[in-house]
Amino acid sequence: MLYHVFMDVKIPRDLPAEEAAEIIARERAYSQALQRSGKWRHIWRVAGQYANVSIFDVRDNAELHEILSGLPLFPFMDIEVTPLLRHPSAIREDDS
């Protein structure tokens, strides 16, 4: 199942820089492993914001929740999830 996920990151300004850097490094490794597995299909930065728009391809809501709550930056994020369904007018057969 495909999901559109908007993640707005709000790291507290008083978080020590070295702690923030360590969390961001773990976030990068975690997200890249998910991208390699095919579960995190696309990620785009939102210009001018510390935010991203991503497409996940996972089994169900529970798997998506497990993945998102496992993000090292999860405690500092506002997340919006939208389930996606193939549009009947879509011409591409290879992206469901």
Short mmCIF file of N, CA, C and O in Angstrom, two decimals:
data_model
loop_
_atom_site.label_atom_id
_atom_site.label_comp_id
_atom_site.label_asym_id
_atom_site.label_seq_id
_atom_site.Cartn_x
_atom_site.Cartn_y
_atom_site.Cartn_z
N MET A 1 0.84 -1.17 0.00
CA MET A 1 0.00 0.00 0.00
C MET A 1 0.89 1.24 0.00
O MET A 1 1.90 1.28 0.69
N LEU A 2 0.51 2.23 -0.79
CA LEU A 2 1.28 3.46 -0.88
C LEU A 2 0.72 4.53 0.04
O LEU A 2 -0.50 4.66 0.18
N TYR A 3 1.65 5.30 0.63
CA TYR A 3 1.28 6.40 1.51
C TYR A 3 2.10 7.63 1.16
O TYR A 3 3.31 7.53 0.94
N HIS A 4 1.44 8.77 1.13
CA HIS A 4 2.10 10.07 1.03
C HIS A 4 2.28 10.55 2.47
O HIS A 4 1.32 10.61 3.24
N VAL A 5 3.52 10.87 2.84
CA VAL A 5 3.81 11.27 4.21
C VAL A 5 4.56 12.61 4.19
O VAL A 5 5.59 12.74 3.53
N PHE A 6 4.00 13.59 4.89
CA PHE A 6 4.65 14.89 5.07
C PHE A 6 5.23 14.92 6.47
O PHE A 6 4.53 14.65 7.44
N MET A 7 6.53 15.20 6.56
CA MET A 7 7.22 15.27 7.85
C MET A 7 7.83 16.65 8.02
O MET A 7 8.65 17.08 7.22
N ASP A 8 7.41 17.33 9.07
CA ASP A 8 7.92 18.65 9.42
C ASP A 8 8.77 18.48 10.68
O ASP A 8 8.26 18.10 11.73
N VAL A 9 10.07 18.73 10.56
CA VAL A 9 11.01 18.49 11.66
C VAL A 9 11.21 19.77 12.46
O VAL A 9 11.48 20.83 11.89
N LYS A 10 11.10 19.65 13.79
CA LYS A 10 11.26 20.80 14.68
C LYS A 10 12.19 20.42 15.83
O LYS A 10 11.74 20.11 16.93
N ILE A 11 13.50 20.44 15.55
CA ILE A 11 14.48 20.12 16.58
C ILE A 11 14.56 21.31 17.53
O ILE A 11 14.72 22.45 17.09
N PRO A 12 14.45 21.06 18.83
CA PRO A 12 14.52 22.17 19.79
C PRO A 12 15.85 22.92 19.70
O PRO A 12 16.91 22.30 19.58
N ARG A 13 15.79 24.22 19.76
CA ARG A 13 17.01 25.04 19.67
C ARG A 13 17.96 24.80 20.84
O ARG A 13 19.16 25.01 20.70
N ASP A 14 17.42 24.34 21.96
CA ASP A 14 18.29 24.12 23.12
C ASP A 14 18.87 22.71 23.18
O ASP A 14 19.59 22.38 24.13
N LEU A 15 18.62 21.89 22.17
CA LEU A 15 19.23 20.56 22.11
C LEU A 15 20.71 20.74 21.78
O LEU A 15 21.05 21.42 20.81
N PRO A 16 21.60 20.16 22.59
CA PRO A 16 23.04 20.32 22.30
C PRO A 16 23.37 19.88 20.87
O PRO A 16 22.85 18.89 20.37
N ALA A 17 24.25 20.65 20.23
CA ALA A 17 24.59 20.43 18.83
C ALA A 17 25.11 19.02 18.57
O ALA A 17 24.76 18.39 17.57
N GLU A 18 25.94 18.50 19.48
CA GLU A 18 26.49 17.15 19.27
C GLU A 18 25.39 16.08 19.38
O GLU A 18 25.41 15.09 18.65
N GLU A 19 24.42 16.29 20.24
CA GLU A 19 23.30 15.35 20.36
C GLU A 19 22.42 15.41 19.10
O GLU A 19 22.02 14.38 18.57
N ALA A 20 22.16 16.61 18.62
CA ALA A 20 21.38 16.77 17.39
C ALA A 20 22.09 16.11 16.21
O ALA A 20 21.46 15.40 15.41
N ALA A 21 23.40 16.30 16.10
CA ALA A 21 24.18 15.71 15.01
C ALA A 21 24.13 14.19 15.06
O ALA A 21 24.01 13.52 14.02
N GLU A 22 24.18 13.62 16.24
CA GLU A 22 24.13 12.15 16.40
C GLU A 22 22.76 11.61 15.99
O GLU A 22 22.65 10.61 15.29
N ILE A 23 21.70 12.31 16.38
CA ILE A 23 20.34 11.89 16.01
C ILE A 23 20.15 11.98 14.50
O ILE A 23 19.60 11.08 13.87
N ILE A 24 20.64 13.06 13.90
CA ILE A 24 20.51 13.24 12.45
C ILE A 24 21.28 12.16 11.70
O ILE A 24 20.81 11.63 10.68
N ALA A 25 22.45 11.78 12.19
CA ALA A 25 23.23 10.71 11.54
C ALA A 25 22.49 9.38 11.62
O ALA A 25 22.44 8.63 10.63
N ARG A 26 21.88 9.08 12.77
CA ARG A 26 21.09 7.83 12.89
C ARG A 26 19.87 7.88 11.98
O ARG A 26 19.50 6.87 11.37
N GLU A 27 19.24 9.04 11.87
CA GLU A 27 18.08 9.23 10.99
C GLU A 27 18.45 8.94 9.54
O GLU A 27 17.73 8.24 8.83
N ARG A 28 19.60 9.46 9.12
CA ARG A 28 20.05 9.26 7.75
C ARG A 28 20.28 7.77 7.46
O ARG A 28 19.82 7.25 6.44
N ALA A 29 20.96 7.09 8.35
CA ALA A 29 21.24 5.65 8.16
C ALA A 29 19.93 4.86 8.12
O ALA A 29 19.75 3.98 7.27
N TYR A 30 19.02 5.15 9.03
CA TYR A 30 17.73 4.45 9.10
C TYR A 30 16.92 4.68 7.82
O TYR A 30 16.41 3.74 7.21
N SER A 31 16.84 5.94 7.39
CA SER A 31 16.03 6.24 6.20
C SER A 31 16.65 5.65 4.94
O SER A 31 15.94 5.17 4.06
N GLN A 32 17.97 5.66 4.84
CA GLN A 32 18.61 5.10 3.66
C GLN A 32 18.45 3.59 3.61
O GLN A 32 18.28 3.02 2.52
N ALA A 33 18.47 2.91 4.74
CA ALA A 33 18.22 1.46 4.77
C ALA A 33 16.80 1.17 4.29
O ALA A 33 16.57 0.23 3.51
N LEU A 34 15.84 1.98 4.71
CA LEU A 34 14.46 1.80 4.27
C LEU A 34 14.30 2.09 2.78
O LEU A 34 13.53 1.43 2.08
N GLN A 35 15.06 3.07 2.27
CA GLN A 35 15.02 3.35 0.83
C GLN A 35 15.59 2.17 0.04
O GLN A 35 15.02 1.77 -0.97
N ARG A 36 16.69 1.62 0.53
CA ARG A 36 17.29 0.47 -0.17
C ARG A 36 16.35 -0.74 -0.17
O ARG A 36 16.33 -1.51 -1.12
N SER A 37 15.55 -0.88 0.89
CA SER A 37 14.63 -2.02 0.98
C SER A 37 13.42 -1.85 0.07
O SER A 37 12.68 -2.80 -0.15
N GLY A 38 13.18 -0.62 -0.41
CA GLY A 38 12.01 -0.34 -1.25
C GLY A 38 10.80 0.13 -0.48
O GLY A 38 9.79 0.49 -1.08
N LYS A 39 10.87 0.14 0.83
CA LYS A 39 9.72 0.59 1.63
C LYS A 39 9.56 2.11 1.60
O LYS A 39 8.46 2.63 1.65
N TRP A 40 10.68 2.84 1.56
CA TRP A 40 10.66 4.30 1.45
C TRP A 40 11.01 4.60 0.00
O TRP A 40 12.16 4.70 -0.39
N ARG A 41 9.97 4.72 -0.84
CA ARG A 41 10.19 4.78 -2.30
C ARG A 41 10.73 6.11 -2.78
O ARG A 41 11.53 6.15 -3.71
N HIS A 42 10.24 7.21 -2.22
CA HIS A 42 10.67 8.54 -2.66
C HIS A 42 10.78 9.46 -1.46
O HIS A 42 10.01 9.33 -0.50
N ILE A 43 11.72 10.40 -1.54
CA ILE A 43 11.83 11.45 -0.53
C ILE A 43 12.24 12.74 -1.22
O ILE A 43 13.17 12.75 -2.03
N TRP A 44 11.50 13.82 -0.93
CA TRP A 44 11.79 15.13 -1.49
C TRP A 44 11.84 16.14 -0.35
O TRP A 44 10.97 16.14 0.53
N ARG A 45 12.82 17.00 -0.39
CA ARG A 45 12.88 18.10 0.57
C ARG A 45 11.89 19.17 0.14
O ARG A 45 11.72 19.43 -1.06
N VAL A 46 11.25 19.82 1.12
CA VAL A 46 10.36 20.94 0.84
C VAL A 46 11.23 22.20 0.90
O VAL A 46 11.85 22.48 1.93
N ALA A 47 11.29 22.92 -0.20
CA ALA A 47 12.15 24.10 -0.30
C ALA A 47 11.82 25.11 0.80
O ALA A 47 10.65 25.40 1.05
N GLY A 48 12.87 25.58 1.46
CA GLY A 48 12.71 26.61 2.48
C GLY A 48 12.24 26.11 3.84
O GLY A 48 11.99 26.92 4.73
N GLN A 49 12.11 24.79 4.00
CA GLN A 49 11.64 24.24 5.27
C GLN A 49 12.52 23.07 5.68
O GLN A 49 13.19 22.47 4.84
N TYR A 50 12.52 22.76 6.96
CA TYR A 50 13.17 21.51 7.41
C TYR A 50 12.04 20.48 7.42
O TYR A 50 11.51 20.10 8.47
N ALA A 51 11.65 20.07 6.22
CA ALA A 51 10.50 19.18 6.04
C ALA A 51 10.72 18.37 4.77
O ALA A 51 11.53 18.72 3.92
N ASN A 52 10.00 17.25 4.68
CA ASN A 52 10.06 16.45 3.47
C ASN A 52 8.71 15.86 3.15
O ASN A 52 7.84 15.75 4.00
N VAL A 53 8.57 15.50 1.88
CA VAL A 53 7.42 14.75 1.38
C VAL A 53 7.97 13.41 0.92
O VAL A 53 8.95 13.37 0.17
N SER A 54 7.37 12.33 1.39
CA SER A 54 7.87 11.00 1.06
C SER A 54 6.73 10.10 0.62
O SER A 54 5.57 10.32 0.96
N ILE A 55 7.10 9.06 -0.14
CA ILE A 55 6.17 8.01 -0.53
C ILE A 55 6.69 6.70 0.06
O ILE A 55 7.84 6.33 -0.16
N PHE A 56 5.84 6.05 0.83
CA PHE A 56 6.16 4.75 1.42
C PHE A 56 5.33 3.67 0.75
O PHE A 56 4.17 3.90 0.40
N ASP A 57 5.92 2.51 0.58
CA ASP A 57 5.25 1.35 0.02
C ASP A 57 5.38 0.23 1.05
O ASP A 57 6.41 -0.45 1.12
N VAL A 58 4.34 0.09 1.87
CA VAL A 58 4.38 -0.86 2.98
C VAL A 58 3.11 -1.72 3.00
O VAL A 58 2.15 -1.43 2.30
N ARG A 59 3.14 -2.73 3.81
CA ARG A 59 2.04 -3.71 3.90
C ARG A 59 0.72 -3.07 4.35
O ARG A 59 -0.33 -3.31 3.77
N ASP A 60 0.79 -2.25 5.42
CA ASP A 60 -0.44 -1.72 6.00
C ASP A 60 -0.13 -0.56 6.94
O ASP A 60 1.02 -0.17 7.12
N ASN A 61 -1.20 -0.02 7.57
CA ASN A 61 -1.06 1.09 8.50
C ASN A 61 -0.11 0.76 9.65
O ASN A 61 0.68 1.61 10.07
N ALA A 62 -0.20 -0.45 10.14
CA ALA A 62 0.63 -0.85 11.28
C ALA A 62 2.12 -0.82 10.92
O ALA A 62 2.94 -0.35 11.71
N GLU A 63 2.46 -1.31 9.73
CA GLU A 63 3.87 -1.29 9.33
C GLU A 63 4.36 0.15 9.15
O GLU A 63 5.47 0.49 9.57
N LEU A 64 3.52 1.00 8.55
CA LEU A 64 3.92 2.40 8.40
C LEU A 64 4.13 3.04 9.76
O LEU A 64 5.12 3.74 9.98
N HIS A 65 3.23 2.80 10.69
CA HIS A 65 3.36 3.37 12.03
C HIS A 65 4.66 2.90 12.70
O HIS A 65 5.37 3.70 13.31
N GLU A 66 4.97 1.63 12.56
CA GLU A 66 6.20 1.08 13.13
C GLU A 66 7.43 1.78 12.54
O GLU A 66 8.36 2.15 13.27
N ILE A 67 7.44 1.96 11.24
CA ILE A 67 8.56 2.61 10.57
C ILE A 67 8.69 4.06 11.03
O ILE A 67 9.77 4.52 11.40
N LEU A 68 7.58 4.80 11.00
CA LEU A 68 7.63 6.22 11.36
C LEU A 68 8.01 6.43 12.82
O LEU A 68 8.82 7.30 13.14
N SER A 69 7.45 5.63 13.69
CA SER A 69 7.77 5.80 15.11
C SER A 69 9.19 5.36 15.43
O SER A 69 9.73 5.72 16.48
N GLY A 70 9.83 4.61 14.51
CA GLY A 70 11.21 4.21 14.69
C GLY A 70 12.21 5.26 14.21
O GLY A 70 13.42 5.11 14.43
N LEU A 71 11.73 6.30 13.56
CA LEU A 71 12.63 7.36 13.10
C LEU A 71 13.29 8.04 14.30
O LEU A 71 12.60 8.45 15.23
N PRO A 72 14.61 8.18 14.30
CA PRO A 72 15.27 8.86 15.41
C PRO A 72 14.76 10.29 15.64
O PRO A 72 14.75 10.76 16.78
N LEU A 73 14.33 10.97 14.58
CA LEU A 73 13.79 12.32 14.73
C LEU A 73 12.29 12.34 15.03
O LEU A 73 11.70 13.42 15.17
N PHE A 74 11.66 11.18 15.16
CA PHE A 74 10.21 11.10 15.38
C PHE A 74 9.72 12.01 16.53
O PHE A 74 8.70 12.68 16.37
N PRO A 75 10.42 12.07 17.66
CA PRO A 75 9.93 12.93 18.75
C PRO A 75 9.88 14.41 18.38
O PRO A 75 9.21 15.19 19.06
N PHE A 76 10.57 14.80 17.31
CA PHE A 76 10.65 16.20 16.91
C PHE A 76 9.88 16.49 15.63
O PHE A 76 10.12 17.51 14.98
N MET A 77 8.98 15.60 15.24
CA MET A 77 8.27 15.74 13.96
C MET A 77 6.77 15.92 14.14
O MET A 77 6.17 15.34 15.03
N ASP A 78 6.21 16.72 13.24
CA ASP A 78 4.78 16.72 12.99
C ASP A 78 4.62 15.96 11.68
O ASP A 78 5.27 16.30 10.68
N ILE A 79 3.77 14.92 11.69
CA ILE A 79 3.64 14.04 10.53
C ILE A 79 2.19 13.99 10.08
O ILE A 79 1.28 13.85 10.90
N GLU A 80 2.00 14.09 8.77
CA GLU A 80 0.67 13.93 8.16
C GLU A 80 0.75 12.78 7.17
O GLU A 80 1.65 12.75 6.32
N VAL A 81 -0.17 11.83 7.27
CA VAL A 81 -0.18 10.64 6.42
C VAL A 81 -1.44 10.63 5.57
O VAL A 81 -2.54 10.84 6.09
N THR A 82 -1.27 10.34 4.27
CA THR A 82 -2.40 10.21 3.36
C THR A 82 -2.25 8.90 2.59
O THR A 82 -1.28 8.72 1.86
N PRO A 83 -3.18 7.95 2.77
CA PRO A 83 -3.13 6.71 1.97
C PRO A 83 -3.40 7.05 0.50
O PRO A 83 -4.20 7.92 0.19
N LEU A 84 -2.71 6.36 -0.39
CA LEU A 84 -2.86 6.61 -1.83
C LEU A 84 -3.46 5.40 -2.53
O LEU A 84 -3.19 4.25 -2.16
N LEU A 85 -4.24 5.67 -3.55
CA LEU A 85 -4.87 4.64 -4.36
C LEU A 85 -4.68 5.03 -5.82
O LEU A 85 -4.80 6.20 -6.19
N ARG A 86 -4.38 4.05 -6.64
CA ARG A 86 -4.15 4.29 -8.06
C ARG A 86 -5.38 4.97 -8.68
O ARG A 86 -6.52 4.58 -8.46
N HIS A 87 -5.12 6.02 -9.45
CA HIS A 87 -6.20 6.77 -10.11
C HIS A 87 -6.62 6.02 -11.36
O HIS A 87 -5.78 5.52 -12.11
N PRO A 88 -7.92 5.93 -11.65
CA PRO A 88 -8.38 5.18 -12.82
C PRO A 88 -7.93 5.78 -14.15
O PRO A 88 -7.91 5.08 -15.17
N SER A 89 -7.52 7.04 -14.18
CA SER A 89 -7.04 7.66 -15.42
C SER A 89 -5.53 7.58 -15.57
O SER A 89 -4.99 8.07 -16.57
N ALA A 90 -4.84 6.98 -14.61
CA ALA A 90 -3.37 6.88 -14.69
C ALA A 90 -2.98 6.03 -15.89
O ALA A 90 -3.61 5.01 -16.18
N ILE A 91 -1.91 6.45 -16.59
CA ILE A 91 -1.49 5.71 -17.79
C ILE A 91 -0.33 4.76 -17.50
O ILE A 91 -0.04 3.89 -18.31
N ARG A 92 0.35 4.89 -16.38
CA ARG A 92 1.47 4.01 -16.06
C ARG A 92 0.97 2.76 -15.33
O ARG A 92 0.28 2.85 -14.34
N GLU A 93 1.37 1.63 -15.84
CA GLU A 93 0.96 0.36 -15.26
C GLU A 93 1.93 -0.12 -14.18
O GLU A 93 1.62 -1.03 -13.44
N ASP A 94 3.11 0.50 -14.11
CA ASP A 94 4.20 -0.02 -13.28
C ASP A 94 4.34 0.65 -11.93
O ASP A 94 5.33 0.46 -11.25
N ASP A 95 3.39 1.47 -11.51
CA ASP A 95 3.55 2.19 -10.26
C ASP A 95 2.27 2.13 -9.44
O ASP A 95 1.52 3.09 -9.35
N SER A 96 2.04 0.96 -8.85
CA SER A 96 0.83 0.83 -8.05
C SER A 96 1.17 0.63 -6.60
O SER A 96 2.28 0.48 -6.22
#
